Coordinates of C-alpha atoms and ligand atoms in Angstrom, one line a residue:
Chain A
M1157 CA 0.0 0.0 0.0
N1158 CA 1.6 3.3 -1.1
N1159 CA 1.5 6.4 1.0
E1160 CA -1.3 8.1 -1.0
E1161 CA -3.8 5.1 -0.5
E1162 CA -3.0 4.9 3.0
K1163 CA -3.9 8.5 3.3
T1164 CA -7.2 8.2 1.7
L1165 CA -7.9 5.1 3.5
K1166 CA -7.2 6.8 6.9
N1167 CA -9.2 9.8 5.7
N1168 CA -12.2 7.7 4.9
A1169 CA -12.1 5.8 8.0
F1170 CA -12.1 9.0 10.0
K1171 CA -15.2 10.2 8.1
V1172 CA -17.0 7.2 8.8
W1173 CA -16.3 7.3 12.5
A1174 CA -17.1 11.0 12.6
V1175 CA -20.4 10.6 10.7
F1176 CA -21.2 7.5 13.3
A1177 CA -20.5 9.6 16.3
T1178 CA -22.6 12.5 15.3
S1179 CA -25.4 10.0 14.5
I1180 CA -25.2 8.2 17.8
G1181 CA -26.0 11.6 19.5
L1182 CA -28.8 12.5 17.1
V1183 CA -30.3 9.0 17.2
M1184 CA -30.3 8.7 20.9
L1185 CA -32.1 12.3 21.0
G1186 CA -34.5 11.2 18.3
I1187 CA -35.4 8.0 20.3
L1188 CA -35.9 10.2 23.5
L1189 CA -38.0 12.7 21.8
V1190 CA -40.3 10.2 20.0
K1191 CA -40.7 8.1 23.3
I1192 CA -41.5 11.1 25.4
G1193 CA -43.6 12.6 22.7
M1194 CA -45.8 9.2 22.7
D1195 CA -45.9 9.1 26.4
G1196 CA -46.8 12.7 27.1
M1197 CA -48.2 14.4 24.0
H1198 CA -51.7 13.7 24.7
R1199 CA -51.5 14.9 28.1
L1200 CA -50.6 18.4 27.0
S1201 CA -53.8 20.7 27.4
L1202 CA -54.7 24.0 28.8
Q1203 CA -55.8 22.2 32.1
F1204 CA -52.1 20.9 32.4
F1205 CA -50.6 24.4 32.2
T1206 CA -53.3 26.0 34.6
S1207 CA -53.5 23.2 37.3
L1208 CA -51.9 23.3 40.7
P1209 CA -50.2 20.0 41.7
S1210 CA -52.5 17.2 42.9
R1211 CA -52.4 13.9 44.4
R1212 CA -54.6 12.7 41.5
A1213 CA -52.4 12.5 38.4
E1214 CA -55.1 13.5 35.9
D1215 CA -55.9 16.7 37.9
A1216 CA -52.2 17.7 38.5
G1217 CA -50.6 20.4 36.2
I1218 CA -47.5 22.4 36.1
F1219 CA -49.0 25.9 36.8
T1220 CA -46.9 26.5 40.0
A1221 CA -43.7 24.9 38.2
W1222 CA -43.7 27.3 35.0
V1223 CA -44.6 30.2 37.0
G1224 CA -41.7 29.3 39.5
T1225 CA -39.5 28.9 36.7
L1226 CA -40.4 32.3 35.1
W1227 CA -39.6 34.0 38.4
I1228 CA -36.4 32.1 38.9
M1229 CA -35.3 32.8 35.3
G1230 CA -36.2 36.5 35.3
T1231 CA -34.5 37.0 38.7
T1232 CA -31.3 35.2 37.6
A1233 CA -30.9 37.2 34.4
L1234 CA -31.5 40.4 36.5
I1235 CA -28.5 39.4 38.8
A1236 CA -26.3 37.7 36.2
I1237 CA -26.7 40.1 33.2
P1238 CA -25.3 43.1 34.6
I1239 CA -22.7 41.7 36.7
G1240 CA -21.5 39.2 34.1
I1241 CA -21.3 42.0 31.4
G1242 CA -19.7 44.2 33.8
A1243 CA -17.1 41.7 34.6
G1244 CA -16.4 40.9 31.0
I1245 CA -15.9 44.6 30.3
Y1246 CA -13.5 45.1 33.1
L1247 CA -11.5 41.9 32.3
E1248 CA -11.3 42.8 28.6
E1249 CA -10.8 46.6 28.7
Y1250 CA -9.6 47.6 32.0
S1251 CA -7.7 45.2 34.0
K1252 CA -3.9 45.3 33.5
K1253 CA -2.3 42.2 32.2
G1254 CA -0.4 40.4 34.9
W1255 CA -0.7 37.8 37.5
W1256 CA -3.8 39.1 38.9
S1257 CA -5.8 39.0 35.6
N1258 CA -4.4 35.6 34.7
F1259 CA -5.3 34.4 38.4
L1260 CA -8.9 35.6 37.7
E1261 CA -8.9 34.3 34.1
I1262 CA -8.1 30.8 35.3
N1263 CA -10.5 30.8 38.2
I1264 CA -13.4 31.8 35.9
S1265 CA -12.5 29.2 33.5
N1266 CA -12.4 26.6 36.4
L1267 CA -15.6 27.9 37.7
A1268 CA -17.5 26.8 34.5
G1269 CA -16.3 23.3 35.3
V1270 CA -17.4 23.0 38.9
P1271 CA -20.4 20.7 39.3
S1272 CA -23.8 22.5 39.9
I1273 CA -24.3 20.7 43.3
I1274 CA -21.4 22.5 44.6
Y1275 CA -22.9 25.6 43.5
G1276 CA -25.9 24.7 45.4
L1277 CA -24.1 23.9 48.7
L1278 CA -22.4 27.4 48.3
G1279 CA -25.9 29.0 47.6
L1280 CA -27.2 27.3 50.9
E1281 CA -24.6 28.5 53.1
V1282 CA -24.1 32.1 51.6
F1283 CA -27.5 33.2 50.5
V1284 CA -29.9 30.9 52.5
R1285 CA -28.0 31.0 55.8
L1286 CA -25.5 33.7 55.9
L1287 CA -27.5 36.4 54.3
H1288 CA -30.8 35.2 55.6
M1289 CA -32.5 35.0 52.3
G1290 CA -34.1 31.7 53.3
E1291 CA -35.3 28.9 50.8
S1292 CA -36.6 31.7 48.4
I1293 CA -36.7 32.4 44.9
L1294 CA -34.0 35.2 45.6
A1295 CA -31.6 32.6 47.2
G1296 CA -32.3 30.2 44.3
S1297 CA -31.7 33.1 41.7
F1298 CA -28.4 34.2 43.2
T1299 CA -27.2 30.5 43.2
L1300 CA -28.0 30.1 39.5
A1301 CA -26.6 33.4 38.8
L1302 CA -23.3 32.4 40.1
L1303 CA -23.6 29.1 38.0
I1304 CA -24.0 30.9 34.7
L1305 CA -21.7 33.9 35.5
P1306 CA -18.8 32.3 33.9
I1307 CA -20.7 31.7 30.7
V1308 CA -21.7 35.4 30.6
I1309 CA -18.4 36.6 31.4
V1310 CA -16.6 34.6 28.9
S1311 CA -18.8 35.3 26.0
T1312 CA -19.1 39.0 26.7
R1313 CA -15.1 39.0 26.6
E1314 CA -15.1 36.9 23.5
S1315 CA -17.5 39.2 21.6
I1316 CA -15.6 42.3 22.8
K1317 CA -12.4 40.9 21.5
A1318 CA -13.9 40.0 18.2
V1319 CA -14.9 44.0 17.6
P1320 CA -12.0 45.0 15.3
K1321 CA -9.3 47.5 16.3
T1322 CA -10.1 49.7 13.6
L1323 CA -13.5 50.6 15.0
R1324 CA -11.8 51.7 18.5
E1325 CA -9.3 53.7 16.6
A1326 CA -11.8 55.4 14.6
S1327 CA -13.7 56.4 17.8
Y1328 CA -10.6 57.6 19.8
A1329 CA -9.3 59.4 16.6
L1330 CA -12.6 61.6 17.0
G1331 CA -11.7 62.6 20.5
A1332 CA -13.9 59.9 22.1
S1333 CA -13.0 58.9 25.9
K1334 CA -12.5 55.4 26.5
W1335 CA -15.9 54.9 28.2
Q1336 CA -17.5 56.5 25.2
T1337 CA -15.6 54.2 22.9
I1338 CA -16.7 51.3 24.9
S1339 CA -20.4 52.1 25.4
M1340 CA -21.2 53.9 22.0
Q1341 CA -19.1 51.6 19.7
V1342 CA -17.7 48.4 21.2
L1343 CA -20.7 47.2 23.2
P1344 CA -23.2 47.8 20.3
A1345 CA -20.9 46.0 18.0
A1346 CA -20.5 43.1 20.4
S1347 CA -24.1 42.8 21.3
G1348 CA -25.0 40.1 19.2
G1349 CA -22.3 37.8 20.7
V1350 CA -23.2 39.0 24.1
M1351 CA -26.9 38.2 23.7
T1352 CA -26.1 34.8 22.3
G1353 CA -24.0 34.1 25.5
I1354 CA -26.8 35.1 27.8
I1355 CA -29.5 33.2 26.0
L1356 CA -27.1 30.0 26.3
A1357 CA -26.4 30.7 29.8
L1358 CA -30.2 31.0 30.7
S1359 CA -30.9 27.9 28.9
R1360 CA -28.4 26.1 30.9
A1361 CA -30.0 27.4 34.2
I1362 CA -33.5 26.5 33.2
G1363 CA -32.7 22.7 33.5
E1364 CA -30.8 23.0 36.6
T1365 CA -32.3 20.9 39.4
A1366 CA -29.8 19.9 41.9
P1367 CA -28.5 23.2 43.1
L1368 CA -32.1 24.4 43.7
I1369 CA -33.0 21.4 45.5
V1370 CA -30.0 22.1 47.8
V1371 CA -31.1 25.6 48.4
G1372 CA -34.6 24.4 49.5
A1373 CA -36.9 24.5 46.4
L1374 CA -40.0 22.6 47.2
T1375 CA -41.3 19.8 45.4
Y1376 CA -45.0 20.6 46.4
V1377 CA -45.9 24.0 46.0
P1378 CA -49.8 24.6 46.1
F1379 CA -49.4 28.3 45.4
T1380 CA -47.8 30.7 43.2
P1381 CA -45.0 33.0 44.4
K1382 CA -45.9 36.8 45.0
S1383 CA -42.4 38.1 45.4
V1384 CA -38.8 36.9 45.4
F1385 CA -39.0 36.2 48.9
D1386 CA -41.4 33.3 48.6
S1387 CA -40.7 29.7 48.3
F1388 CA -40.9 28.2 44.9
T1389 CA -40.7 25.1 42.7
V1390 CA -39.4 24.8 39.0
L1391 CA -40.1 22.6 36.1
P1392 CA -37.4 20.3 36.4
I1393 CA -38.1 19.7 39.9
Q1394 CA -41.8 19.0 39.4
I1395 CA -40.7 16.6 36.8
F1396 CA -38.3 14.9 39.2
N1397 CA -41.1 14.6 41.6
W1398 CA -43.5 12.9 39.4
V1399 CA -40.8 10.6 38.1
S1400 CA -40.0 9.3 41.4
R1401 CA -43.9 8.5 42.3
P1402 CA -44.9 4.8 41.9
Q1403 CA -48.0 5.4 40.0
A1404 CA -47.7 5.1 36.1
E1405 CA -50.2 7.8 35.5
F1406 CA -47.6 10.4 36.9
L1407 CA -44.9 9.2 34.4
V1408 CA -47.3 10.6 31.8
N1409 CA -47.5 13.9 33.5
A1410 CA -43.6 13.9 33.8
A1411 CA -43.4 13.1 30.0
A1412 CA -45.7 16.1 29.2
G1413 CA -43.5 18.3 31.5
I1414 CA -40.3 17.2 29.8
I1415 CA -42.0 18.1 26.4
V1416 CA -42.6 21.6 27.7
L1417 CA -38.9 21.9 29.2
V1418 CA -37.4 20.8 25.9
V1419 CA -39.5 23.0 23.8
I1420 CA -38.3 25.9 25.9
T1421 CA -34.7 24.8 25.7
I1422 CA -34.7 24.3 21.8
V1423 CA -36.4 27.6 21.3
M1424 CA -33.8 29.4 23.4
N1425 CA -30.9 27.5 21.9
G1426 CA -32.3 28.1 18.3
S1427 CA -32.7 31.6 18.9
A1428 CA -29.1 31.8 20.1
V1429 CA -27.8 30.1 17.1
L1430 CA -29.9 32.5 14.7
L1431 CA -28.6 35.5 16.7
R1432 CA -25.0 34.4 16.3
N1433 CA -25.2 33.8 12.8
R1434 CA -26.8 37.1 12.0
W1435 CA -24.2 38.9 14.4
Q1436 CA -21.4 37.1 12.6
K1437 CA -22.4 38.2 9.2
N1438 CA -22.8 41.7 10.2
V1439 CA -19.6 41.9 12.3
K1440 CA -17.4 41.8 9.0
W1441 CA -16.9 45.3 8.2
Chain B
M1141 CA -34.7 82.8 36.2
A1142 CA -36.1 79.4 37.1
E1143 CA -38.2 80.8 39.6
K1144 CA -39.2 83.7 37.3
C1145 CA -40.6 81.1 34.9
E1146 CA -42.9 79.7 37.5
V1147 CA -44.3 82.9 38.4
V1148 CA -45.0 84.5 35.2
S1149 CA -48.0 82.9 33.7
Q1150 CA -48.1 84.6 30.4
T1151 CA -46.9 81.9 27.9
G1152 CA -45.3 84.3 25.7
M1153 CA -42.9 85.4 28.4
E1154 CA -42.2 82.0 29.2
I1155 CA -41.3 81.2 25.7
A1156 CA -39.0 84.1 25.5
I1157 CA -37.1 83.0 28.5
I1158 CA -36.7 79.4 27.3
E1159 CA -35.7 80.6 24.0
K1160 CA -33.0 82.7 25.7
K1161 CA -31.8 79.7 27.7
M1162 CA -31.7 77.8 24.3
E1163 CA -29.6 80.3 22.8
T1164 CA -27.0 80.6 25.3
R1165 CA -27.0 76.6 25.3
I1166 CA -26.4 76.5 21.6
E1167 CA -23.9 79.1 21.8
K1168 CA -21.9 77.1 24.2
Q1169 CA -22.1 74.2 21.9
H1170 CA -20.8 76.2 19.2
R1171 CA -17.8 76.9 21.3
I1172 CA -17.4 73.4 22.0
I1173 CA -17.0 72.6 18.3
G1174 CA -14.5 75.2 17.6
A1175 CA -13.0 74.8 20.9
E1176 CA -9.3 75.2 21.4
F1177 CA -7.7 72.1 22.5
M1178 CA -5.3 73.8 24.9
P1179 CA -6.8 73.8 28.5
D1180 CA -4.2 76.1 29.9
E1181 CA -3.4 79.6 28.1
N1182 CA -0.3 79.7 30.4
L1183 CA 1.4 76.7 28.6
S1184 CA 4.7 77.7 27.3
T1185 CA 5.1 78.5 23.6
K1186 CA 8.4 76.8 22.5
G1187 CA 8.3 76.9 18.8
N1188 CA 8.3 79.2 15.8
V1189 CA 4.4 80.1 15.9
M1190 CA 4.7 80.6 12.1
N1191 CA 5.0 76.8 11.8
K1192 CA 1.6 74.8 12.2
I1193 CA 3.6 71.7 13.2
E1194 CA 7.0 71.1 14.4
T1195 CA 8.9 68.1 15.8
K1196 CA 12.4 68.5 17.4
N1197 CA 14.6 65.4 17.7
V1198 CA 11.6 63.1 18.2
Q1199 CA 12.5 59.7 19.2
C1200 CA 10.0 56.7 19.5
W1201 CA 10.3 53.1 21.1
Y1202 CA 7.9 50.2 21.1
G1203 CA 9.3 48.6 24.1
D1204 CA 13.0 48.2 23.2
F1205 CA 12.6 48.7 19.6
H1206 CA 13.9 52.2 18.6
V1207 CA 11.4 52.8 15.9
L1208 CA 12.2 56.6 15.0
R1209 CA 15.5 58.4 15.7
D1210 CA 15.8 62.2 15.9
V1211 CA 13.2 63.2 13.5
S1212 CA 12.9 67.2 13.2
I1213 CA 10.4 68.9 10.7
S1214 CA 8.4 72.0 10.5
V1215 CA 5.3 72.2 8.7
E1216 CA 3.8 75.5 7.6
P1217 CA 0.1 76.0 7.8
N1218 CA -2.2 75.1 4.9
T1219 CA 0.2 72.9 3.2
V1220 CA 0.4 69.2 2.4
T1221 CA 3.2 67.1 3.5
A1222 CA 3.9 63.8 2.1
L1223 CA 5.6 61.1 4.2
I1224 CA 7.3 58.5 2.0
G1225 CA 9.6 55.6 2.5
P1226 CA 9.8 51.9 2.3
S1227 CA 7.3 49.8 4.5
G1228 CA 8.2 49.4 8.2
C1229 CA 10.4 52.5 8.3
G1230 CA 8.2 54.5 10.8
K1231 CA 5.9 56.5 8.7
S1232 CA 2.7 55.4 10.4
T1233 CA 4.4 55.6 13.8
Y1234 CA 5.5 59.3 13.0
L1235 CA 1.9 60.2 11.8
R1236 CA 0.3 58.8 14.9
V1237 CA 2.7 60.8 17.0
F1238 CA 0.4 63.9 16.3
N1239 CA -2.9 62.7 17.5
R1240 CA -1.1 60.4 20.3
M1241 CA -2.7 57.5 18.8
N1242 CA 0.4 55.6 19.8
D1243 CA -0.3 56.1 23.4
L1244 CA -2.8 53.3 23.0
I1245 CA 0.1 50.9 22.4
D1246 CA 1.5 49.2 25.5
G1247 CA 5.3 50.0 25.9
F1248 CA 5.3 53.1 23.5
K1249 CA 7.6 55.7 24.5
L1250 CA 8.6 59.0 22.8
E1251 CA 11.4 61.6 23.5
G1252 CA 11.6 65.3 21.9
D1253 CA 9.2 68.0 21.4
V1254 CA 6.2 67.8 19.3
L1255 CA 4.6 71.3 18.9
I1256 CA 1.3 72.2 17.3
D1257 CA 0.6 75.8 17.1
G1258 CA 3.7 76.2 19.1
K1259 CA 2.5 74.1 22.1
D1260 CA 3.9 70.8 23.2
I1261 CA 1.0 68.3 22.8
Y1262 CA 3.0 65.8 25.2
D1263 CA 2.8 68.1 28.0
K1264 CA 0.9 66.8 31.0
N1265 CA -1.7 69.4 30.9
I1266 CA -3.0 68.4 27.4
R1267 CA -6.1 66.8 27.2
V1268 CA -5.7 64.1 24.7
N1269 CA -9.4 64.0 23.7
E1270 CA -9.4 67.7 23.0
L1271 CA -5.9 67.1 20.9
R1272 CA -7.6 64.4 18.9
K1273 CA -10.4 66.7 18.0
N1274 CA -8.1 69.2 16.6
V1275 CA -5.9 66.7 14.9
G1276 CA -8.2 64.5 12.7
M1277 CA -7.3 61.1 11.2
V1278 CA -8.1 59.2 8.0
F1279 CA -7.1 55.5 8.0
Q1280 CA -5.8 53.1 5.5
K1281 CA -8.8 50.9 5.4
P1282 CA -12.1 52.8 5.4
N1283 CA -13.5 52.3 8.9
P1284 CA -16.9 53.7 9.1
F1285 CA -18.9 52.8 12.2
P1286 CA -21.6 50.2 11.7
K1287 CA -24.2 53.0 11.8
S1288 CA -26.0 55.2 9.5
I1289 CA -24.2 57.7 7.4
F1290 CA -25.6 60.4 9.5
E1291 CA -24.6 59.0 12.7
N1292 CA -21.1 58.4 11.5
V1293 CA -20.5 62.2 10.9
A1294 CA -22.6 63.1 14.0
Y1295 CA -20.6 60.8 16.3
G1296 CA -17.7 63.3 16.9
L1297 CA -20.0 66.1 17.8
R1298 CA -22.2 63.6 20.2
V1299 CA -19.0 62.6 22.1
N1300 CA -18.0 66.1 22.6
G1301 CA -21.3 67.1 24.1
V1302 CA -23.1 68.6 21.5
T1303 CA -26.8 67.9 21.6
D1304 CA -28.4 70.5 19.5
K1305 CA -30.4 68.7 16.8
K1306 CA -30.2 71.6 14.2
L1307 CA -26.4 72.4 14.8
I1308 CA -25.6 68.5 14.3
A1309 CA -27.8 68.3 11.1
D1310 CA -26.1 71.5 9.7
T1311 CA -22.7 70.2 10.6
V1312 CA -23.3 66.8 9.0
E1313 CA -24.5 68.4 5.9
R1314 CA -21.6 70.9 5.6
S1315 CA -19.0 68.1 6.4
L1316 CA -20.4 65.8 3.8
K1317 CA -20.4 68.7 1.2
Q1318 CA -16.8 69.6 2.0
A1319 CA -15.9 66.0 1.5
A1320 CA -17.4 65.8 -1.8
V1321 CA -19.8 63.0 -0.8
W1322 CA -22.9 64.7 -0.3
N1323 CA -24.6 64.5 -3.6
E1324 CA -24.0 60.7 -3.5
V1325 CA -25.5 60.2 -0.2
K1326 CA -28.0 62.8 0.7
D1327 CA -31.0 60.8 -0.1
N1328 CA -29.7 57.8 2.1
L1329 CA -28.4 59.5 5.2
H1330 CA -30.2 57.0 7.4
K1331 CA -28.8 54.0 5.7
N1332 CA -26.0 51.9 7.1
A1333 CA -22.7 53.4 6.1
L1334 CA -21.3 49.9 5.3
G1335 CA -23.5 49.8 2.2
L1336 CA -21.3 52.4 0.4
S1337 CA -18.4 51.7 -1.9
G1338 CA -15.0 51.7 -0.6
G1339 CA -14.2 55.2 -2.1
Q1340 CA -17.6 56.8 -0.7
Q1341 CA -16.9 55.2 2.7
Q1342 CA -13.4 56.8 2.7
R1343 CA -14.8 60.2 1.9
L1344 CA -17.5 59.5 4.6
C1345 CA -14.4 59.1 7.1
I1346 CA -12.9 62.5 5.8
A1347 CA -16.4 64.0 6.3
R1348 CA -16.4 62.4 9.8
A1349 CA -13.0 63.8 10.6
I1350 CA -13.8 67.4 9.6
A1351 CA -17.1 67.5 11.4
V1352 CA -15.2 68.3 14.7
Q1353 CA -13.5 71.0 12.9
P1354 CA -9.9 70.0 13.3
S1355 CA -7.1 72.2 11.9
V1356 CA -4.7 69.3 11.1
I1357 CA -5.6 66.2 9.0
L1358 CA -3.7 63.0 9.1
M1359 CA -4.1 60.5 6.4
D1360 CA -2.4 57.1 6.6
E1361 CA -2.3 55.7 3.0
A1362 CA -5.9 56.7 2.7
T1363 CA -6.2 55.7 -1.0
S1364 CA -4.2 52.4 -1.0
A1365 CA -7.4 50.4 -0.8
L1366 CA -9.3 52.3 -3.4
D1367 CA -9.8 52.0 -7.2
P1368 CA -8.1 54.8 -9.3
I1369 CA -11.3 56.7 -10.0
S1370 CA -11.9 57.1 -6.2
T1371 CA -8.2 57.7 -5.5
G1372 CA -8.4 60.7 -8.1
K1373 CA -11.6 62.1 -6.2
I1374 CA -9.7 62.0 -2.9
E1375 CA -6.7 63.7 -4.4
D1376 CA -8.9 66.5 -5.7
L1377 CA -10.4 66.5 -2.2
I1378 CA -7.0 67.0 -0.5
A1379 CA -6.0 70.0 -2.8
D1380 CA -9.4 71.5 -2.0
L1381 CA -9.2 70.9 1.8
K1382 CA -5.8 72.3 2.1
K1383 CA -7.4 75.7 2.1
D1384 CA -8.7 75.2 5.6
Y1385 CA -6.6 72.6 6.9
T1386 CA -2.8 71.4 7.4
I1387 CA -2.5 68.1 6.0
L1388 CA 0.0 65.4 6.4
I1389 CA -0.2 62.1 4.3
V1390 CA 1.4 58.8 4.1
T1391 CA 1.7 57.4 0.7
H1392 CA 3.4 54.6 -1.3
N1393 CA 2.3 56.3 -4.4
M1394 CA 5.0 58.4 -5.8
Q1395 CA 2.8 60.0 -8.3
Q1396 CA 0.2 60.8 -5.7
A1397 CA 2.9 62.5 -3.6
L1398 CA 4.0 64.5 -6.7
R1399 CA 0.5 65.5 -7.4
V1400 CA -0.8 66.7 -4.0
S1401 CA 2.1 67.6 -1.7
D1402 CA 4.0 70.7 -1.3
K1403 CA 6.7 69.0 0.7
T1404 CA 8.1 65.6 1.2
A1405 CA 9.8 64.0 4.0
F1406 CA 11.7 60.6 3.1
F1407 CA 11.9 58.1 5.8
F1408 CA 14.5 55.1 5.8
L1409 CA 14.8 52.4 8.6
G1410 CA 13.7 54.8 11.5
D1411 CA 15.5 57.8 10.3
M1412 CA 14.2 61.0 8.4
I1413 CA 16.7 61.1 5.5
E1414 CA 15.6 64.0 3.6
Y1415 CA 13.0 66.7 3.8
N1416 CA 12.4 69.2 1.3
D1417 CA 10.0 70.7 -1.5
T1418 CA 8.3 68.0 -3.1
K1419 CA 9.7 68.9 -6.5
E1420 CA 13.3 69.0 -5.2
I1421 CA 13.0 65.5 -3.5
F1422 CA 11.8 64.0 -6.7
N1423 CA 13.9 65.9 -9.2
N1424 CA 17.0 66.6 -7.1
P1425 CA 17.3 64.3 -4.2
Q1426 CA 20.5 64.8 -2.1
H1427 CA 20.8 61.5 -0.7
E1428 CA 21.5 58.2 -2.4
H1429 CA 18.7 56.3 -0.6
T1430 CA 16.1 58.9 -1.5
R1431 CA 17.3 58.8 -5.1
N1432 CA 16.9 55.0 -5.4
Y1433 CA 13.7 55.1 -3.6
V1434 CA 12.0 57.7 -5.7
G1435 CA 13.6 56.2 -8.9
G1436 CA 11.8 53.1 -7.9
R1437 CA 14.9 50.9 -7.2
F1438 CA 13.5 49.7 -3.9
G1439 CA 10.5 49.9 -1.7
Ligands
LIG479 N1 2.4 48.2 18.0 C1 3.5 47.9 17.5 N2 4.4 47.2 18.4 C2 5.6 47.0 18.0 N3 6.2 47.3 16.8 C3 5.4 47.9 16.1 C4 4.2 48.2 16.3 N4 3.6 49.0 15.2 C5 4.6 48.9 14.4 N5 5.8 48.4 14.7 C6 7.0 48.3 14.1 O1 7.5 49.7 14.1 C7 8.2 49.9 12.6 C8 7.6 50.9 12.1 O2 6.3 50.8 11.8 P1 5.2 51.5 10.9 O3 5.3 52.8 11.6 O4 3.9 51.0 10.8 O5 5.9 51.8 9.7 P2 5.3 52.1 8.0 O6 4.1 53.0 8.3 O7 6.5 53.1 7.5 O8 5.2 50.9 7.2 C9 7.9 48.4 12.0 O9 9.1 47.6 12.0 C10 7.0 47.6 12.5 O10 7.0 46.3 12.7
LIG480 MG1 2.1 52.4 7.7

């Protein structure tokens, strides 16, 4: 076998492996979706969205769960977005390169890899107990905000880095200050990438269960929260609760809940991808 | 006056007062645009005030790299000066000395005197933002902001605190006219500037620079990315702008230097080798390096 033939063979073998590896993921996802769809599709009705949890499966719904999820997501976003963008701007534009910025950078990357249950324990100690937030939406949101901050910070930095130097120079050359240049040129130009990062971060947070259970989210909440100081449940916890019941009817509810959660996640990720594509097209000036 | 406004109930009176307030505000903004860039009248005047620009023994470093050695030049007002020389010899660095754009680069260091209107622009009392308003710059690759044509030209005014709508609109129109691009864009002022052709974008960048009423304009190979027709338009424009501004250009195009410049400085490996009337540099160069370069033997 000569060298050329060997190369093509290796090339083809690799191609087959790559296609196989990709398909495994897709096929598994497909099977899961079909199975869940068959199990839970017929359970999706207006009643399912508007009913409180109940001991009788056919009466139970996800009302408190999705309202809780909305509260948690909204509050998490309010906390994580300004802090994450601020930190990203600081690290990229203001911090002097040196051991301190390297230290921060390494730690932020590491944080992204910490298991979420650890964030839960941190949240329990700091927010629930130390800061006396109790087992509230606020404590849960702060915990999730910590969890997604690394994603927001890193994506903010990357998008700022992608803004061409010529744009800054044009702004400085007209007498703009550093802050004017950042706020009026760099951030708007980076906004597509920043938004994409935020959506991806939130779509990570929406499926998190473990840290919220640790900070005391309830599995049975017969009321919707009125403020951030109320206790709460969220969709994934409601699903978890149903799955762990012995009665088969609750599994149907769980499947229906999963469909709702999956649709939300797909919509969020899809819009992130759309946004990123549009932004990448625009960013080439 | 605010109290009076509340007491007087006749609307006519109120309007008069408000108008008066507006007037003083607008006057202030007019002053902002035409503002002197020197904050301190007492700053010592070191140079010959007949010269618009003067550098004395300017040396520059990027870190340890000695990029410019002992460059001394004086430039008269309302002239065009061309900086020529092989790539990497320090022309851009020298040009960016005048609006302190090199300050943005970590490790940049400068020694010597750089005077504009006789005043040291590296004095610690200089406000760099004000200096950059007075010394406009046009870059090699057209770099309009990804905003509307109007907002591109208005940006320099906005960052300098001008809010008066009419004043901004008038300045935008006047600048675009002066940059000879008004007729091509006047119906599309609110379209994105990135939709313009390269030549139009570059003239827009010139309009953007002159909107803040600088007295000096720096152009770093401003036509090197453009087709011959656009290049011709910009050369005509330079000749026209000379009436109001002192212009420094970097160019690799010898014909262009000959056509538009009054004086030419030849740079070679960080030294300014020869500086003279453009005709002299091209017809009667004194140094061998200059002769070889303008004769097209290297570069
Ligand atoms: N930011 C920088 N950091 C370090 N060296 C630089 C930087 N910019 C330019 N140089 C170097 O300085 C020299 C002069 O550059 P420049 O002024 O751009 O030359 P020219 O415009 O004549 O081509 C070159 O050798 C270049 O590599
Ligand atoms: Mg250059």
